[in-house]
CSV table of C-alpha atoms in Angstrom, one decimal:
chain,number,residue,atom,x,y,z
A,1,MET,CA,102.5,100.4,67.0
A,2,SER,CA,106.2,100.6,66.5
A,3,TYR,CA,108.9,101.5,69.1
A,4,ARG,CA,111.7,101.3,66.5
A,5,LEU,CA,113.3,104.6,65.7
A,6,GLU,CA,113.9,103.7,62.1
A,7,ASP,CA,110.1,103.6,61.6
A,8,TYR,CA,109.9,107.3,62.2
A,9,ASP,CA,112.0,108.4,59.3
A,10,TYR,CA,111.0,109.9,55.9
A,11,ASP,CA,112.7,111.3,52.8
A,12,LEU,CA,112.8,115.1,52.5
A,13,PRO,CA,114.4,117.0,49.5
A,14,GLU,CA,116.7,119.6,50.8
A,15,HIS,CA,115.1,122.4,48.9
A,16,LEU,CA,111.9,122.0,51.0
A,17,VAL,CA,113.7,123.1,54.2
A,18,ALA,CA,112.5,126.7,54.6
A,19,GLN,CA,115.3,129.2,55.0
A,20,THR,CA,113.0,132.2,55.4
A,21,PRO,CA,109.3,132.5,56.4
A,22,SER,CA,106.3,133.1,54.2
A,23,PRO,CA,106.1,136.8,53.2
A,24,ALA,CA,102.8,137.0,55.1
A,25,ARG,CA,102.6,134.9,58.2
A,26,ASP,CA,99.0,133.7,57.8
A,27,ARG,CA,99.3,133.1,54.0
A,28,CYS,CA,101.5,130.0,54.5
A,29,ALA,CA,100.1,126.6,53.5
A,30,LEU,CA,98.0,124.8,56.0
A,31,MET,CA,97.5,121.0,55.8
A,32,VAL,CA,94.5,119.8,57.8
A,33,LEU,CA,94.7,116.2,58.9
A,34,HIS,CA,91.6,114.5,60.3
A,35,ARG,CA,93.2,112.1,62.6
A,36,PHE,CA,90.4,109.6,62.9
A,37,SER,CA,89.7,109.2,59.2
A,38,GLY,CA,93.1,110.2,57.7
A,39,ARG,CA,91.4,112.7,55.4
A,40,VAL,CA,93.7,115.6,54.3
A,41,GLU,CA,92.8,119.1,53.2
A,42,HIS,CA,95.0,121.7,51.7
A,43,ARG,CA,94.3,125.3,52.9
A,44,ARG,CA,96.0,128.5,53.9
A,45,PHE,CA,96.7,129.3,57.5
A,46,GLY,CA,94.3,132.3,57.3
A,47,ASP,CA,91.5,129.7,56.9
A,48,LEU,CA,92.0,128.5,60.4
A,49,PRO,CA,88.9,130.1,61.9
A,50,SER,CA,86.7,127.9,59.7
A,51,TYR,CA,87.9,124.9,61.7
A,52,LEU,CA,87.3,126.6,65.1
A,53,ARG,CA,84.0,127.2,66.9
A,54,SER,CA,82.8,129.3,69.8
A,55,GLY,CA,83.7,127.8,73.1
A,56,ASP,CA,87.0,126.3,71.9
A,57,VAL,CA,90.0,127.0,74.0
A,58,LEU,CA,93.1,128.0,71.9
A,59,VAL,CA,96.2,127.7,74.0
A,60,LEU,CA,99.3,129.7,73.1
A,61,ASN,CA,102.9,129.6,74.4
A,62,ASP,CA,103.8,133.2,75.2
A,63,THR,CA,107.6,132.6,75.6
A,64,ARG,CA,109.8,135.1,73.9
A,65,VAL,CA,113.0,134.1,72.1
A,66,VAL,CA,116.1,135.7,73.6
A,67,PRO,CA,119.0,136.6,71.2
A,68,ALA,CA,121.1,134.3,73.3
A,69,ARG,CA,124.2,133.9,71.1
A,70,LEU,CA,127.3,135.9,71.9
A,71,LEU,CA,130.5,135.8,69.8
A,72,GLY,CA,134.0,136.5,71.1
A,73,THR,CA,137.4,135.1,71.7
A,74,LYS,CA,139.2,133.1,74.4
A,75,GLU,CA,141.6,135.1,76.4
A,76,THR,CA,144.3,132.8,75.0
A,77,GLY,CA,143.2,133.6,71.4
A,78,GLY,CA,140.9,131.8,69.1
A,79,ARG,CA,137.3,132.5,68.3
A,80,ALA,CA,134.5,131.4,70.6
A,81,GLU,CA,130.7,131.3,70.5
A,82,VAL,CA,128.4,131.1,73.5
A,83,LEU,CA,124.8,130.1,73.5
A,84,VAL,CA,123.1,130.8,76.9
A,85,LEU,CA,120.7,127.9,77.5
A,86,ASP,CA,118.8,129.3,80.5
A,87,PRO,CA,118.5,133.0,79.9
A,88,TYR,CA,115.3,133.0,81.9
A,89,LYS,CA,117.2,132.5,85.1
A,90,PRO,CA,116.8,135.4,87.6
A,91,PRO,CA,119.8,137.7,87.5
A,92,GLU,CA,120.6,137.2,91.2
A,93,GLU,CA,120.7,133.4,90.8
A,94,GLY,CA,122.7,133.7,87.6
A,95,LYS,CA,125.4,135.9,89.3
A,96,GLN,CA,125.8,133.3,92.0
A,97,ALA,CA,125.3,130.0,90.3
A,98,GLY,CA,126.2,130.9,86.7
A,99,TYR,CA,124.4,130.1,83.5
A,100,ARG,CA,124.5,126.8,81.5
A,101,CYS,CA,125.8,127.5,78.1
A,102,LEU,CA,126.8,125.7,74.9
A,103,VAL,CA,130.4,126.8,74.1
A,104,LYS,CA,131.9,126.4,70.6
A,105,SER,CA,135.6,127.0,70.0
A,106,SER,CA,138.5,125.3,68.2
A,107,LYS,CA,139.7,123.9,71.6
A,108,PRO,CA,137.3,123.7,74.6
A,109,PRO,CA,138.1,126.4,77.2
A,110,LYS,CA,139.5,125.0,80.4
A,111,GLU,CA,137.8,125.5,83.8
A,112,GLY,CA,138.9,128.9,85.1
A,113,GLY,CA,139.5,130.2,81.6
A,114,ARG,CA,137.9,133.4,80.4
A,115,LEU,CA,135.9,134.3,77.3
A,116,LEU,CA,135.9,137.9,76.0
A,117,LEU,CA,132.5,138.4,74.4
A,118,GLU,CA,130.3,141.0,72.6
A,119,GLY,CA,128.9,143.7,74.8
A,120,ASP,CA,132.2,144.1,76.6
A,121,VAL,CA,131.3,141.1,78.8
A,122,THR,CA,133.8,138.6,80.2
A,123,ALA,CA,132.7,135.1,81.1
A,124,THR,CA,134.6,132.7,83.3
A,125,VAL,CA,134.2,128.9,82.9
A,126,VAL,CA,133.4,127.4,86.3
A,127,GLN,CA,132.4,124.0,85.1
A,128,ARG,CA,132.9,122.2,81.8
A,129,ASP,CA,131.1,119.1,80.5
A,130,GLU,CA,132.2,116.7,77.8
A,131,ASP,CA,129.2,117.5,75.6
A,132,GLY,CA,130.3,121.0,74.9
A,133,GLN,CA,128.2,122.5,77.6
A,134,ALA,CA,129.7,124.6,80.4
A,135,VAL,CA,128.6,126.7,83.4
A,136,LEU,CA,129.7,130.3,82.9
A,137,LEU,CA,129.8,133.3,85.3
A,138,PHE,CA,129.3,136.6,83.5
A,139,ASP,CA,130.7,139.9,84.8
A,140,CYS,CA,127.5,141.9,84.4
A,141,ASP,CA,124.5,142.7,86.6
A,142,ASN,CA,121.8,141.6,84.1
A,143,LEU,CA,122.8,139.1,81.5
A,144,LEU,CA,119.3,139.2,79.9
A,145,HIS,CA,119.7,142.9,79.3
A,146,VAL,CA,123.1,142.3,77.6
A,147,LEU,CA,121.7,139.6,75.4
A,148,GLU,CA,118.6,141.7,74.3
A,149,HIS,CA,120.9,144.5,73.1
A,150,LYS,CA,124.1,142.6,72.0
A,151,GLY,CA,123.1,139.0,71.4
A,152,ARG,CA,122.3,137.2,68.2
A,153,VAL,CA,119.2,135.2,67.3
A,154,PRO,CA,119.8,131.5,68.0
A,155,LEU,CA,118.4,130.0,64.7
A,156,PRO,CA,118.2,126.3,64.3
A,157,PRO,CA,121.2,124.6,62.6
A,158,TYR,CA,119.2,123.8,59.4
A,159,ILE,CA,118.5,127.5,58.8
A,160,ARG,CA,121.7,128.7,57.2
A,161,ARG,CA,123.2,132.2,57.3
A,162,GLU,CA,126.5,133.4,55.8
A,163,SER,CA,129.2,133.0,58.4
A,164,HIS,CA,128.1,134.8,61.6
A,165,ARG,CA,126.2,137.5,59.8
A,166,GLU,CA,122.6,137.9,60.9
A,167,ARG,CA,119.6,138.5,58.7
A,168,GLU,CA,118.2,141.4,60.6
A,169,GLU,CA,114.6,140.4,59.8
A,170,ASP,CA,115.1,137.2,61.9
A,171,ARG,CA,114.7,139.2,65.1
A,172,PHE,CA,111.1,139.8,64.1
A,173,ASP,CA,110.4,136.7,62.0
A,174,TYR,CA,111.6,134.2,64.6
A,175,GLN,CA,109.2,135.6,67.2
A,176,THR,CA,105.5,135.1,67.6
A,177,VAL,CA,103.4,138.3,67.6
A,178,TYR,CA,102.2,137.4,71.1
A,179,ALA,CA,105.6,136.7,72.7
A,180,ARG,CA,106.0,138.4,76.1
A,181,GLU,CA,108.0,136.2,78.6
A,182,PRO,CA,111.7,136.2,77.7
A,183,GLY,CA,113.5,132.9,78.1
A,184,ALA,CA,113.4,130.7,75.0
A,185,VAL,CA,116.4,129.9,72.8
A,186,ALA,CA,114.1,128.5,70.1
A,187,ALA,CA,110.8,129.7,68.9
A,188,PRO,CA,107.5,127.8,69.4
A,189,THR,CA,107.2,127.7,65.7
A,190,ALA,CA,103.6,126.7,65.3
A,191,GLY,CA,102.7,130.2,66.6
A,192,LEU,CA,104.8,132.0,64.0
A,193,HIS,CA,101.8,131.9,61.6
A,194,PHE,CA,99.5,134.0,63.6
A,195,THR,CA,99.0,137.7,63.0
A,196,ARG,CA,97.3,140.1,65.5
A,197,GLU,CA,94.4,140.4,63.1
A,198,LEU,CA,93.9,136.6,63.0
A,199,LEU,CA,94.0,136.4,66.7
A,200,ASP,CA,91.4,139.2,66.9
A,201,ALA,CA,89.2,137.4,64.5
A,202,VAL,CA,89.5,134.2,66.5
A,203,ASP,CA,88.7,136.0,69.7
A,204,ALA,CA,85.7,137.7,68.1
A,205,MET,CA,84.1,134.4,67.2
A,206,GLY,CA,84.0,133.3,70.8
A,207,VAL,CA,87.2,131.2,71.0
A,208,ASP,CA,88.8,131.5,74.4
A,209,VAL,CA,92.5,132.4,73.9
A,210,VAL,CA,94.7,131.2,76.8
A,211,ARG,CA,98.4,131.6,77.4
A,212,VAL,CA,100.9,129.4,79.1
A,213,THR,CA,104.7,129.5,79.1
A,214,LEU,CA,107.3,127.0,78.1
A,215,HIS,CA,110.8,128.3,77.5
A,216,VAL,CA,111.9,126.3,74.5
A,217,GLY,CA,115.4,124.9,74.8
A,218,PHE,CA,118.0,124.1,72.2
A,219,GLY,CA,117.5,120.4,72.9
A,220,THR,CA,114.2,120.6,71.0
A,221,PHE,CA,116.3,120.1,67.8
A,222,ALA,CA,118.1,117.1,69.2
A,223,PRO,CA,117.5,113.8,67.4
A,224,VAL,CA,116.4,110.6,69.3
A,225,ARG,CA,119.6,108.4,69.4
A,226,THR,CA,118.2,105.3,71.0
A,227,GLU,CA,117.1,102.5,68.7
A,228,ASP,CA,114.1,101.8,71.0
A,229,ILE,CA,112.2,105.1,71.3
A,230,ARG,CA,111.1,104.2,74.8
A,231,GLU,CA,114.7,104.6,76.1
A,232,HIS,CA,115.0,108.2,75.0
A,233,VAL,CA,115.5,110.8,77.8
A,234,MET,CA,113.9,114.2,77.2
A,235,HIS,CA,115.6,117.5,77.8
A,236,SER,CA,114.1,119.7,80.6
A,237,GLU,CA,112.5,123.1,79.9
A,238,TYR,CA,111.0,125.6,82.2
A,239,VAL,CA,107.2,125.7,82.3
A,240,ARG,CA,104.7,128.0,84.0
A,241,ILE,CA,100.9,127.7,84.0
A,242,SER,CA,99.0,130.4,85.9
A,243,GLU,CA,96.0,129.8,88.1
A,244,GLU,CA,93.7,131.7,85.7
A,245,ALA,CA,94.9,129.6,82.6
A,246,ALA,CA,94.5,126.4,84.6
A,247,GLN,CA,90.9,127.3,85.6
A,248,ARG,CA,89.9,128.2,82.0
A,249,ILE,CA,91.3,124.9,80.7
A,250,ARG,CA,89.7,122.8,83.4
A,251,ALA,CA,86.3,124.5,82.8
A,252,ALA,CA,86.6,123.7,79.1
A,253,LYS,CA,87.3,120.0,79.7
A,254,SER,CA,84.5,119.7,82.3
A,255,GLU,CA,82.0,121.3,79.8
A,256,GLY,CA,83.1,119.1,76.8
A,257,ARG,CA,84.7,122.0,74.9
A,258,ARG,CA,87.8,121.4,72.8
A,259,VAL,CA,91.3,122.4,73.9
A,260,ILE,CA,93.4,123.2,70.9
A,261,ALA,CA,97.2,123.4,71.5
A,262,VAL,CA,99.3,125.8,69.3
A,263,GLY,CA,102.5,123.8,69.1
A,264,THR,CA,104.1,120.7,70.6
A,265,THR,CA,105.4,122.9,73.4
A,266,VAL,CA,101.8,123.6,74.6
A,267,VAL,CA,100.9,119.9,74.2
A,268,ARG,CA,103.8,118.9,76.5
A,269,THR,CA,103.0,121.7,79.0
A,270,LEU,CA,99.3,120.8,79.4
A,271,GLU,CA,99.8,117.0,79.3
A,272,TRP,CA,102.7,117.3,81.9
A,273,ALA,CA,100.4,119.2,84.3
A,274,ALA,CA,97.6,116.7,83.8
A,275,TYR,CA,100.0,113.8,84.2
A,276,ARG,CA,101.2,115.2,87.5
A,277,PHE,CA,97.9,116.2,89.0
A,278,GLY,CA,95.2,114.3,87.1
A,279,GLU,CA,94.1,117.7,85.7
A,280,VAL,CA,95.6,121.0,84.6
A,281,ARG,CA,96.6,123.0,87.6
A,282,ALA,CA,98.8,126.1,88.2
A,283,VAL,CA,102.4,124.9,88.2
A,284,SER,CA,105.9,126.0,87.4
A,285,GLY,CA,109.1,124.0,87.1
A,286,LEU,CA,111.2,122.0,84.8
A,287,CYS,CA,109.3,119.7,82.4
A,288,ASP,CA,110.8,116.7,80.8
A,289,HIS,CA,107.5,115.1,79.8
A,290,TYR,CA,108.1,112.6,76.9
A,291,ILE,CA,105.2,111.8,74.6
A,292,TYR,CA,105.6,109.0,72.1
A,293,PRO,CA,103.2,106.5,70.4
A,294,GLY,CA,101.0,104.7,72.9
A,295,TYR,CA,100.6,107.8,75.1
A,296,ALA,CA,97.0,108.5,76.3
A,297,PHE,CA,96.2,112.2,75.9
A,298,ARG,CA,94.4,113.7,78.8
A,299,VAL,CA,93.8,117.3,77.7
A,300,VAL,CA,94.6,118.1,74.1
A,301,ASP,CA,91.8,117.6,71.5
A,302,ALA,CA,93.5,119.2,68.5
A,303,MET,CA,96.8,120.8,67.7
A,304,ILE,CA,98.5,123.2,65.3
A,305,THR,CA,102.0,122.3,64.5
A,306,ASN,CA,104.7,122.6,61.9
A,307,PHE,CA,106.4,119.7,59.9
A,308,HIS,CA,109.1,118.2,62.0
A,309,LEU,CA,112.5,116.6,61.5
A,310,PRO,CA,112.8,112.8,61.1
A,311,LYS,CA,113.6,110.7,64.1
A,312,THR,CA,112.9,113.5,66.6
A,313,SER,CA,110.7,113.6,69.8
A,314,LEU,CA,108.5,116.2,68.0
A,315,LEU,CA,107.7,113.7,65.2
A,316,LEU,CA,107.1,111.0,67.8
A,317,LEU,CA,104.6,113.4,69.6
A,318,VAL,CA,102.5,114.1,66.6
A,319,SER,CA,102.6,110.4,65.7
A,320,ALA,CA,101.3,109.6,69.2
A,321,PHE,CA,98.4,112.0,68.5
A,322,ALA,CA,97.4,111.1,65.0
A,323,GLY,CA,99.1,107.7,64.4
A,324,ARG,CA,102.5,106.9,62.8
A,325,GLU,CA,101.0,105.7,59.5
A,326,ARG,CA,98.8,108.7,59.1
A,327,ILE,CA,101.5,111.2,60.0
A,328,LEU,CA,104.0,109.7,57.6
A,329,ALA,CA,101.4,109.5,54.8
A,330,ALA,CA,100.6,113.2,55.4
A,331,TYR,CA,104.3,114.0,55.3
A,332,ARG,CA,104.7,112.2,52.0
A,333,GLU,CA,101.7,114.2,50.6
A,334,ALA,CA,103.3,117.4,51.9
A,335,VAL,CA,106.5,116.6,50.0
A,336,ARG,CA,104.5,115.8,46.8
A,337,ASN,CA,102.8,119.2,47.2
A,338,GLU,CA,106.0,121.1,47.9
A,339,TYR,CA,105.1,122.2,51.4
A,340,ARG,CA,107.9,124.0,53.2
A,341,PHE,CA,109.3,122.2,56.2
A,342,PHE,CA,110.6,122.9,59.8
A,343,SER,CA,110.7,126.2,61.7
A,344,TYR,CA,110.1,128.7,59.0
A,345,GLY,CA,107.9,126.3,57.0
A,346,ASP,CA,104.2,125.6,56.6
A,347,ALA,CA,101.7,124.4,59.2
A,348,MET,CA,99.5,121.4,60.0
A,349,LEU,CA,96.2,121.4,61.9
A,350,ILE,CA,95.4,118.0,63.4
A,351,VAL,CA,91.8,117.6,64.4
């Protein structure tokens, strides 16, 4: 086992970074990695039911991506861009305490400065940090409503679009078909491959489909910057597990049925609850649970995930689950077979 960050790197040709999704969600490539043997299979995502069985619990993250980017100008002139990092905050709380935002402009706005943004909204800077983040007060009653109607999709930095122009399809493509709880600023991308028809087929074969919520934050793309991975500090994201979901997951574990997480966000949600309580219980709050090699998994038996960036906490998480050598070997095979990587890319099932 290695705790050196440099040991979680790999070479990826730039043309394999997917800029748009597969034309059909469930027709993307699916690599199946058997984590105890290292065996690899190459399938299509629509083949997923053949790896499931009646009684399995398939856990989805039902967060909904908010178009949380607003363009505008500073009142002193000059372009500005705002990404609202906590759009899930209740409007009453947001009007009093403000929203934490990432602000981009030629010169950082000063505290007390105002930004004139899309949707005829004005934002006042009440606190500014050195990392480009700031707390803004918006002069509107319901910021989430403004963002849903006037905001832009906050795509990851490796998905390139011309200037500030949007690809209209991103509003649909960068959203799971089961999204329902608005609050994320990044998609839980493992879930992008599901269609409603595939979920119906899974349900019909006796798989118990359970939903939890983790509002994915922009920090999910942040690289690990410490040479010793144990020194990394995770960003916090809002999590909610209902009593019903917790009961169904506990029942599966007590009966020896598999819990299959759709995405690293679900893995972190379930493992965080189990770490706190010794089992999955109903809970809500900010989760900064960090999973890296050496971690003892308490809940998750299998996971569906995408192919992750080098030297990130996401790659460390899947390495903790399947082993660093097997994950990197699988990634090298994915490169040889021209798999598509990252958010709009292909999928991996680790069993």
